[in-house]
CSV table of C-alpha atoms and ligand atoms in Angstrom, one decimal:
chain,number,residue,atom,x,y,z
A,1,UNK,CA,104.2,81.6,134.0
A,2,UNK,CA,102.5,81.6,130.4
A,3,UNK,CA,104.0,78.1,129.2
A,4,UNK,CA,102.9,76.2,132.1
A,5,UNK,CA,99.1,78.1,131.7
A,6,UNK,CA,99.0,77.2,128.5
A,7,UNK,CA,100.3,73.3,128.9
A,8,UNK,CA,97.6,73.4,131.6
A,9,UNK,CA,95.1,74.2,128.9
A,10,UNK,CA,95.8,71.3,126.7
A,11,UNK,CA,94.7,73.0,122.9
A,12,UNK,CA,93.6,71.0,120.4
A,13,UNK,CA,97.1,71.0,118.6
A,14,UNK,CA,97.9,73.3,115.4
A,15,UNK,CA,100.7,71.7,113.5
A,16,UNK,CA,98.8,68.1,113.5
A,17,UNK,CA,96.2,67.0,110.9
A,18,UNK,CA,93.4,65.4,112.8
A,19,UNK,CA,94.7,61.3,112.4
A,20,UNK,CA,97.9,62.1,114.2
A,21,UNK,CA,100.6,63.3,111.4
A,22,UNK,CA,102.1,66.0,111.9
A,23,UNK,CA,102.1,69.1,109.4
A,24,UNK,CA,106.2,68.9,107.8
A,25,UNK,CA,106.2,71.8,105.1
A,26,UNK,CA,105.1,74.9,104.2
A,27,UNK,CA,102.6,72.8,102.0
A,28,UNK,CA,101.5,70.4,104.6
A,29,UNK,CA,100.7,73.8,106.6
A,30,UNK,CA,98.3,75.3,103.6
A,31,UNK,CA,96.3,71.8,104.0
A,32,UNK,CA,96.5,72.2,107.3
A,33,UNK,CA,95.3,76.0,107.2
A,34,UNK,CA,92.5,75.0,105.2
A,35,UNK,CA,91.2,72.1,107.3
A,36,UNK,CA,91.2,74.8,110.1
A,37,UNK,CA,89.0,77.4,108.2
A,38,UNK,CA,87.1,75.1,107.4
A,39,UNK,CA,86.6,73.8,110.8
A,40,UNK,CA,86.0,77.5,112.1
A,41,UNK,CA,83.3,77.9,109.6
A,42,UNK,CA,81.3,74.4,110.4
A,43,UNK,CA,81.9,74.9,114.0
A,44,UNK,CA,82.0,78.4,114.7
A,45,UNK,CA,81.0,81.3,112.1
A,46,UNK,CA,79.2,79.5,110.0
A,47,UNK,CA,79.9,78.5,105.7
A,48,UNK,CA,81.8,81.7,103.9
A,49,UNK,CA,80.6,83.2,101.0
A,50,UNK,CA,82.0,82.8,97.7
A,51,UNK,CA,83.7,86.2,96.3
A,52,UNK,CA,80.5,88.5,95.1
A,53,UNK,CA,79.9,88.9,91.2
A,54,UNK,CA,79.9,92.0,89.0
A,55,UNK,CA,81.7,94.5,92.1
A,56,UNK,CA,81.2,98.0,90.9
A,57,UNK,CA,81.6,101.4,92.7
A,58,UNK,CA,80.0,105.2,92.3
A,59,UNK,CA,81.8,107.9,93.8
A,60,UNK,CA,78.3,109.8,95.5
A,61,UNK,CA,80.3,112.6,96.8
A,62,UNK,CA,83.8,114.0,97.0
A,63,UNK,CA,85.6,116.6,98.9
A,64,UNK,CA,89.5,117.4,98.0
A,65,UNK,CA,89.9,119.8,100.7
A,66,UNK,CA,88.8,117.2,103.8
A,67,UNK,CA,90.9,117.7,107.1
A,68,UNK,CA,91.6,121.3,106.6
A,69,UNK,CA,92.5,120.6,103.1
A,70,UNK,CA,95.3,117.5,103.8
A,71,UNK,CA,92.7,114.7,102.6
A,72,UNK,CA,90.2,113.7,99.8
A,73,UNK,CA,87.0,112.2,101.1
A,74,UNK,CA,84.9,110.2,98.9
A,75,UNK,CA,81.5,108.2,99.7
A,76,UNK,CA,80.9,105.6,97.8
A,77,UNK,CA,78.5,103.1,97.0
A,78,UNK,CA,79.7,99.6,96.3
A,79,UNK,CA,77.3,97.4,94.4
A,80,UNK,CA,77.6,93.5,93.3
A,81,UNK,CA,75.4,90.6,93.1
A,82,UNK,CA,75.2,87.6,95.9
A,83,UNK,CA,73.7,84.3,94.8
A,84,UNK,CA,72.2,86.0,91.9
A,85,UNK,CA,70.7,89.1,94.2
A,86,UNK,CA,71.6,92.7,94.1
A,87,UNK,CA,73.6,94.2,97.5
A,88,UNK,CA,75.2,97.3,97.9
A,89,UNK,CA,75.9,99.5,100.4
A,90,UNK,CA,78.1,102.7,101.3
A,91,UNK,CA,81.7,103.3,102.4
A,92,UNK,CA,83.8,106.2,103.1
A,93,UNK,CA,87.1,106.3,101.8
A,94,UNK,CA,89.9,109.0,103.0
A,95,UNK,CA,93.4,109.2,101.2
A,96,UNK,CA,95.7,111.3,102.9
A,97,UNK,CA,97.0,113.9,100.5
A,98,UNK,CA,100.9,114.6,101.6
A,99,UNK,CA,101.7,111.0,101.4
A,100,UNK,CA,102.2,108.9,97.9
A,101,UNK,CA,100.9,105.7,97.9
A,102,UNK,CA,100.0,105.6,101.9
A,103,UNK,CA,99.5,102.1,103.9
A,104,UNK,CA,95.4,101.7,104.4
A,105,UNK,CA,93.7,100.8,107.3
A,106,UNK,CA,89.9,99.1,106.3
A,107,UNK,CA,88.4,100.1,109.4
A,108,UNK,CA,84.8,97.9,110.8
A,109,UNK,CA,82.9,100.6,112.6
A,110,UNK,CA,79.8,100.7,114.8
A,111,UNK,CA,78.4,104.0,113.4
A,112,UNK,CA,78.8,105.7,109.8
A,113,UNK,CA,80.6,109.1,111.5
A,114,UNK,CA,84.1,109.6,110.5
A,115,UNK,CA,85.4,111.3,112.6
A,116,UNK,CA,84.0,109.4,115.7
A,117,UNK,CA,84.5,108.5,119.3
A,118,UNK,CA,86.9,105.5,118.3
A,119,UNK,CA,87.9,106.7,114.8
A,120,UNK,CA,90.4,109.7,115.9
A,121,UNK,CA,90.2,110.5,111.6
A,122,UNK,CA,92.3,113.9,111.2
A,123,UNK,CA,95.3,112.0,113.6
A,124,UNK,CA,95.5,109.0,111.8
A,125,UNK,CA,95.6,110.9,108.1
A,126,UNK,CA,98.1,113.0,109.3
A,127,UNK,CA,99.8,109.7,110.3
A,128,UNK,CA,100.0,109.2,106.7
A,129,UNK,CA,97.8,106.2,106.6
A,130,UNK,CA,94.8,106.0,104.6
A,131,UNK,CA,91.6,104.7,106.3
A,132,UNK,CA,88.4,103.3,104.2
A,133,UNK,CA,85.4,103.1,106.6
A,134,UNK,CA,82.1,101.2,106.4
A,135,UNK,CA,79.4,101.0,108.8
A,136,UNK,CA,78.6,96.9,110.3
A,137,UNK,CA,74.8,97.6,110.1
A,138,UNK,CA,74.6,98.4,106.5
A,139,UNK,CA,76.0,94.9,105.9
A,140,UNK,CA,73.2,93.2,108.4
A,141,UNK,CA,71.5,94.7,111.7
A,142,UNK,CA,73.4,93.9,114.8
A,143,UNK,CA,70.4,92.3,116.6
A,144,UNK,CA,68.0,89.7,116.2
A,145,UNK,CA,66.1,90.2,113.3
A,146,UNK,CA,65.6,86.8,112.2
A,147,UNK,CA,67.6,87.4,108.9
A,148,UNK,CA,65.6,89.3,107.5
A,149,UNK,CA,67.4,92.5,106.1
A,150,UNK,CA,70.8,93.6,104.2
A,151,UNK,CA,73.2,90.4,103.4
A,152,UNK,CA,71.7,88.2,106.1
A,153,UNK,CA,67.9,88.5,104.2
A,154,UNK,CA,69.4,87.4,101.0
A,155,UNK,CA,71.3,84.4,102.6
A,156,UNK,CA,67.9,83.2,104.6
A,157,UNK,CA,67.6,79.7,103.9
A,158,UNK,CA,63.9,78.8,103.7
A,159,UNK,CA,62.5,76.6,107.2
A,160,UNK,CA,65.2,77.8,109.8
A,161,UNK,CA,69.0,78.2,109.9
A,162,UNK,CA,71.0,74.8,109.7
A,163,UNK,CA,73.5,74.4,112.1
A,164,UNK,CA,76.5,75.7,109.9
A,165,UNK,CA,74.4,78.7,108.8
A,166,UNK,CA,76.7,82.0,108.0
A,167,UNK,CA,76.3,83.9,111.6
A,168,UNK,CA,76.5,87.9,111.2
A,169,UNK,CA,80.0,87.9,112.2
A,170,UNK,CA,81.4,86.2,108.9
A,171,UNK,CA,79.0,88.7,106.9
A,172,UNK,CA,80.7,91.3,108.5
A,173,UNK,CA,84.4,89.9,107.4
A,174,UNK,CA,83.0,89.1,103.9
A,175,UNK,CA,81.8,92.6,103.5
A,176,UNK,CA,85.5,93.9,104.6
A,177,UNK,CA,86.5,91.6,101.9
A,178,UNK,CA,84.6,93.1,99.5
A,179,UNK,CA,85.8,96.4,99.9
A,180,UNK,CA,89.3,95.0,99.6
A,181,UNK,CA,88.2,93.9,96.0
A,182,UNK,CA,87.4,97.4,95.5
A,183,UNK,CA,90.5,98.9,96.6
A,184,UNK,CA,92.0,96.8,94.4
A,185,UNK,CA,91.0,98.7,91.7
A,186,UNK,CA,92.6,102.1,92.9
A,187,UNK,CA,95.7,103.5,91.8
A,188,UNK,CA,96.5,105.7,95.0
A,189,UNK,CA,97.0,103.2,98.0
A,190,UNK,CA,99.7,101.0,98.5
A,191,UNK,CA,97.7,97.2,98.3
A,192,UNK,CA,100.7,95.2,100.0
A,193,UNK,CA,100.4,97.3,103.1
A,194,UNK,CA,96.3,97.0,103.8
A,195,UNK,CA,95.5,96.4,107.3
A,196,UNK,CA,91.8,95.2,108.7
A,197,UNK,CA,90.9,96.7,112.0
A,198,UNK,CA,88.0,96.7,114.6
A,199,UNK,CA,87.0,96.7,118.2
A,200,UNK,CA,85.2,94.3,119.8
A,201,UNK,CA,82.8,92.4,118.3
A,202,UNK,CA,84.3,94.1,115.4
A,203,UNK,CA,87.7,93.3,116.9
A,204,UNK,CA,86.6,89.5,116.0
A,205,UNK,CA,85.2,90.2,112.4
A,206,UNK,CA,88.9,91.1,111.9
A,207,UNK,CA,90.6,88.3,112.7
A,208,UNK,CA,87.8,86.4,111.1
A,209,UNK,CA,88.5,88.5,107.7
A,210,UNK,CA,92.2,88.3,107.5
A,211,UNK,CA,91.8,85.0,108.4
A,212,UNK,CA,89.7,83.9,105.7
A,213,UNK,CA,91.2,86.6,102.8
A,214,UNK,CA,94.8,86.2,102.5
A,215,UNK,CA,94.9,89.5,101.1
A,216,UNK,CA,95.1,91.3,104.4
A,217,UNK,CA,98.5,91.9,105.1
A,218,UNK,CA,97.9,93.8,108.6
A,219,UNK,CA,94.8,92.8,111.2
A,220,UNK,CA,94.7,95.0,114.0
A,221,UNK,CA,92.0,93.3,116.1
A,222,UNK,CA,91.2,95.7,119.4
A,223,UNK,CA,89.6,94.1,122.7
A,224,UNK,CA,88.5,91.0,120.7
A,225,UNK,CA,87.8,88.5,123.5
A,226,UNK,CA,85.3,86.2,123.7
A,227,UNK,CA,85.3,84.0,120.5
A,228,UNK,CA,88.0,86.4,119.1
A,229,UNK,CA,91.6,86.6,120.4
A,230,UNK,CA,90.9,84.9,123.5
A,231,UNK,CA,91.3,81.4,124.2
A,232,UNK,CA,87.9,80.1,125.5
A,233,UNK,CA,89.4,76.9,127.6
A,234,UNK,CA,89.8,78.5,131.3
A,235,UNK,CA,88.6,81.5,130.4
A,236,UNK,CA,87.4,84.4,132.6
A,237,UNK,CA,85.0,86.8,131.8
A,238,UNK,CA,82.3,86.1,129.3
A,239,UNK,CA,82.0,82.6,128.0
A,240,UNK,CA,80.2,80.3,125.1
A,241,UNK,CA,77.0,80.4,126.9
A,242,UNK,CA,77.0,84.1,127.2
A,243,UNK,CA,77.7,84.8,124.2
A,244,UNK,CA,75.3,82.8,122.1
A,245,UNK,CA,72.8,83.5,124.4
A,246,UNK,CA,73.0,87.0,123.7
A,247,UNK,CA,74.1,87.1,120.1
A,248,UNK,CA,73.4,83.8,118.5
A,249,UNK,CA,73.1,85.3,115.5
A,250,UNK,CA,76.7,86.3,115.4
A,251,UNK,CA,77.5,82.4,114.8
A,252,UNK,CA,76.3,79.8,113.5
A,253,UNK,CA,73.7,77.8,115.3
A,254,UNK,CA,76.6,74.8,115.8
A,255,UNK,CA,78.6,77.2,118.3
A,256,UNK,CA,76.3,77.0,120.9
A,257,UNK,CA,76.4,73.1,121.6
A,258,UNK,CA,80.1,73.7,123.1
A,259,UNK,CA,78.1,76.0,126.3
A,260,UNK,CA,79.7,74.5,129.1
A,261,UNK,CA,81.7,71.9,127.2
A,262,UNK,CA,84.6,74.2,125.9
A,263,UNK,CA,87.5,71.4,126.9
A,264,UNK,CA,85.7,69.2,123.6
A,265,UNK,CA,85.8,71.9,121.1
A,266,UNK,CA,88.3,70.4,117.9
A,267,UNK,CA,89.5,74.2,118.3
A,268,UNK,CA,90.2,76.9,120.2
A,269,UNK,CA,90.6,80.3,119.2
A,270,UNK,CA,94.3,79.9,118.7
A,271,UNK,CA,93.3,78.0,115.5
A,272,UNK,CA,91.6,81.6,114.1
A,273,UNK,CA,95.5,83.9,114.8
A,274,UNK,CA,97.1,81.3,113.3
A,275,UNK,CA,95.1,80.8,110.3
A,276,UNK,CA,96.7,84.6,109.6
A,277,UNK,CA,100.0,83.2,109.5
A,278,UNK,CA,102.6,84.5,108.3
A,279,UNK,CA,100.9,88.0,108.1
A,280,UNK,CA,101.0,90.4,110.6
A,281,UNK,CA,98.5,90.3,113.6
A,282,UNK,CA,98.7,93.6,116.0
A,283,UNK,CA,96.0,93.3,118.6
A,284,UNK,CA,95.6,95.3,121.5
A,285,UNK,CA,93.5,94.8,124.9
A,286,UNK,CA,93.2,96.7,128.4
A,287,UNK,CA,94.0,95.3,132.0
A,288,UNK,CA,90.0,96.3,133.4
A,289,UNK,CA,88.7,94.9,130.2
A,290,UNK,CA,87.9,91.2,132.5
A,291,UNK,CA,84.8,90.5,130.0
A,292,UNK,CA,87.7,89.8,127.1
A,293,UNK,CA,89.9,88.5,129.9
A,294,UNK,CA,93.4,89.7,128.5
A,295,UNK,CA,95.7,86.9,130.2
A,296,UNK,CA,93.7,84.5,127.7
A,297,UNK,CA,94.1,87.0,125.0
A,298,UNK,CA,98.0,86.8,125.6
A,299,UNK,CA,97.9,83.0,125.7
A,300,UNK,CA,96.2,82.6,122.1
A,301,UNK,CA,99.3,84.7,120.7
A,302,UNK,CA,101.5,82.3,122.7
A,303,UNK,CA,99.9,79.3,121.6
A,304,UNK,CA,99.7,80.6,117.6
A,305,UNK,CA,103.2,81.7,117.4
A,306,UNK,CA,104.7,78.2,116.9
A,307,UNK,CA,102.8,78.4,113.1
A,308,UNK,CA,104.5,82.0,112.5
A,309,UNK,CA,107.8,80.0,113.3
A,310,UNK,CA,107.1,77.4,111.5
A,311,UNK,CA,106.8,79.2,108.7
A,312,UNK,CA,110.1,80.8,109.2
A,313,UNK,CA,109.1,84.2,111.0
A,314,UNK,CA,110.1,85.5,114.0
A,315,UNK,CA,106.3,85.1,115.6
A,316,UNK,CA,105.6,86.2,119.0
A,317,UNK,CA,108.5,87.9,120.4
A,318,UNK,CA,107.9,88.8,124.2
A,319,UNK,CA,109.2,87.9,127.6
A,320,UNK,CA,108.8,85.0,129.9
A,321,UNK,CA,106.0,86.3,131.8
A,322,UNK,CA,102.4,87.0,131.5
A,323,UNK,CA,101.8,90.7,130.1
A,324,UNK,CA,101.1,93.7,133.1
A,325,UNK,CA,99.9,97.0,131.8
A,326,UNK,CA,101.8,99.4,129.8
A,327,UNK,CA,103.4,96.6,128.0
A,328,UNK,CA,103.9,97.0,124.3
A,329,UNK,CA,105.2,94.1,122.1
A,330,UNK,CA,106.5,94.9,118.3
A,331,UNK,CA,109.1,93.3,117.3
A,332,UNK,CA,107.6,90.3,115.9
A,333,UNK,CA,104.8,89.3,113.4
A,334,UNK,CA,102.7,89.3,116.0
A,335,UNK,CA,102.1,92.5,118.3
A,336,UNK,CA,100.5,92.9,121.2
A,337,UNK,CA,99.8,95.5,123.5
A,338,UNK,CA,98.0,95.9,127.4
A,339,UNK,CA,97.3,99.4,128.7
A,340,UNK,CA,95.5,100.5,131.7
A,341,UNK,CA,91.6,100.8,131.6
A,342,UNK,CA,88.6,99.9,130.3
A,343,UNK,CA,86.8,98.0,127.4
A,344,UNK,CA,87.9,101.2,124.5
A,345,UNK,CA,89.3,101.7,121.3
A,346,UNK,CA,91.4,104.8,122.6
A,347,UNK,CA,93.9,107.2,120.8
A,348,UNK,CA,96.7,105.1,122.6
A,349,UNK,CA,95.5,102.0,120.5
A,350,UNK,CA,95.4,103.6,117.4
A,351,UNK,CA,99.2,104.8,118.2
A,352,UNK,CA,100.4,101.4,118.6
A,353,UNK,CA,98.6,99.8,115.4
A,354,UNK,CA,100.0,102.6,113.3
A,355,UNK,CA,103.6,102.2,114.7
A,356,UNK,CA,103.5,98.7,114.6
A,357,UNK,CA,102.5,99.0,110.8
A,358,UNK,CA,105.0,102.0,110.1
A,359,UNK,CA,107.7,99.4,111.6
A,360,UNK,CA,106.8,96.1,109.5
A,361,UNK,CA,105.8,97.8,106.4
A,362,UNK,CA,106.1,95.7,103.3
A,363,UNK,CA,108.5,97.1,100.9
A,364,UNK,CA,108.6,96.4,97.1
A,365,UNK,CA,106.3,97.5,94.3
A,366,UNK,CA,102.7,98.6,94.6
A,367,UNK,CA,101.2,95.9,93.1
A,368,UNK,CA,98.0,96.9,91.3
A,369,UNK,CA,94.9,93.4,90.6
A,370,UNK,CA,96.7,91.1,92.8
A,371,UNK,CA,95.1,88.3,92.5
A,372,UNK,CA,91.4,87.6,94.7
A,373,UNK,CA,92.3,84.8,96.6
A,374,UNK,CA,89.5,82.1,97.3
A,375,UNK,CA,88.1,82.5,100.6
A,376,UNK,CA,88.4,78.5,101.2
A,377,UNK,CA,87.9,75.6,98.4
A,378,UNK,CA,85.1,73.1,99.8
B,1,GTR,C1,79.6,92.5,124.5
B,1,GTR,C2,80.0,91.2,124.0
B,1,GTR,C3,81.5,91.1,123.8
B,1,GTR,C4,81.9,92.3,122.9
B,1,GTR,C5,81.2,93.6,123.2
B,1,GTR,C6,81.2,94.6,122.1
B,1,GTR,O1,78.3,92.6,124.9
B,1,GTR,O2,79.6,90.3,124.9
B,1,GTR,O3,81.9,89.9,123.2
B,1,GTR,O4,81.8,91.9,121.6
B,1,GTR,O5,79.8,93.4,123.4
B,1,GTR,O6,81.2,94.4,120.9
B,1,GTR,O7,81.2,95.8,122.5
């Protein structure tokens, strides 16, 4: 049974500050948020990045009659200034035509093609949703490069990375951030209802960016796993040492110290869902996806939902048993979803996030320049 697994596990505890008191009000909980993204950055993704300066946008190219006519394409290059240096870098925006004021999907994607392989474009238009597209390596190459190019060449620290050093994975999440801040400027999407969404490794920047910006309503993180959904005590599948042997650059440097000594992290990746709290989390995983290892996936949902309730939401609402495929759970704040198969973002994946969306869809007035909440105050 999922309780008694997750007793067994013994997580570091969420509603506790670290000398023992226990967290007693909604306020008590936003110090307690804090001291958790906080902990996640020194320990895990390395220091966030402070909102970039002077944000600006040039439509490049734009198409009214996308999609057989139903959408307007733009690309678009967004420009600002990090620690005094100039970044920019493109994104693809599509705004469904037959819908006013459409929910928007901020979509992390391996390759700049819209449509691709995971990105089933004309369906998820027609869906009514918008979806505003930019490619992970324009932000920072997805390899090894010693920091040297995009966002991660201007954040080189001179004589090696120190061990809380922003790892790729939060530059990723900063850059979906960043986007937000332009969206914020647009007239045609509805801001309350903006979603982040990603698969994989990109399934873990999106958990990390709606963690970290408030401002995400929706995070829709797909196959997440290792160091993303899944809870990394008893885990099966790919572990710490795996994972920062292979990409140690998607952390920072600190991560790797817990290789083999998971059961003495502070955290656990339970600590990253509920930092999302009260907002919606959707995520989605697949039975022969053992790499992620869904049952730990499940648990992490399990474990974060006592914040969501907490805070007075209904959480994770699904049965007393561990998930078997074909399962679909919406009815909460937080959704999940197991289908057969392998390691994907599928159509079927992109059907659930969109109905779970279409069903918890914030209602009220668009509201234009909300404010930029502070990634975290140090
Ligand atoms: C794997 C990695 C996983 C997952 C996956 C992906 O090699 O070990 O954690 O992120 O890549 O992004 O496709």
């Amino acid at each position: 049974m999922w309780k008694e697994r997750l007793d067994d596990l013994h997580l570091p505890k969420l509603l506790e500050f670290p000398n023992g008191t226990p967290v007693q009000s909604a306020g008590d909980w936003e110090k307690r948020r804090k001291e958790i993204l906080d902990l996640l950055c020194r320990e895990e993704y390395g220091q966030c990045l402070d909102p970039p300066e002077k944000v600006s946008a040039v439509v490049k190219k734009e198409d009214d009659q996308a999609c057989a006519g139903k959408v307007l394409q733009q690309s678009i290059l967004l420009s600002m200034e990090i620690q005094g240096k100039p970044f920019s870098f493109p994104l693809q925006v599509f705004v469904p035509k037959k819908v006013a004021n459409p929910m928007t999907i901020v979509y992390l994607a391996f390759r700049p093609d819209a449509p691709d392989r995971y990105l089933p474009l004309e369906e998820i238009t027609d869906e009514g949703f918008a979806v505003v597209t930019f490619c992970y390596q324009d932000i920072a190459a997805d390899r090894d490069d010693d920091f040297t190019g995009g966002l991660a060449g201007i954040l080189k620290k001179e004589g090696g990375r120190p061990a809380e050093d922003t790892g790729k994975l939060m530059m990723w999440a900063f850059a979906a951030s960043c986007v937000l801040d332009y969206l914020e400027t647009r007239a045609d999407i509805d801001l309350r209802n903006v979603g982040v969404m990603g698969h994989s490794r990109l399934g873990k920047t999106a958990l990390v960016a709606a963690a970290y910006d408030q401002r995400f309503a929706f995070c829709f993180p797909n196959d997440s796993g290792c160091s993303g959904d899944a809870i990394t005590r008893g885990k099966e599948g790919e572990r710490i040492k795996q994972i920062t042997d292979h990409f140690p650059y998607w952390f920072c440097p600190n991560y790797s110290q817990y290789a083999g000594r998971e059961g003495q992290m502070p955290f656990d990746q339970h600590f990253l869902v509920a930092a999302i709290a009260p907002r919606y989390v959707c995520a989605g995983t697949a039975v022969d996806d053992t790499w992620s290892d869904p049952m730990s996936q499940y648990l992490s949902y399990t474990a974060a939902d006592e914040v969501y309730r907490f805070l007075g939401k209904e959480g994770f609402v699904h049965p007393d048993r561990m998930p078997k495929a074909g399962d679909t759970f919406q009815e909460g704040t937080i959704g999940f979803h197991l289908r057969s198969g392998t390691h994907f973002h599928s159509r079927y994946d992109w059907q659930q996030y969109m109905e779970f969306m279409k069903k918890h869809r914030i209602r009220g007035r668009k509201t234009n320049g909300m404010e930029r909440l502070k990634w975290i105050e140090h």
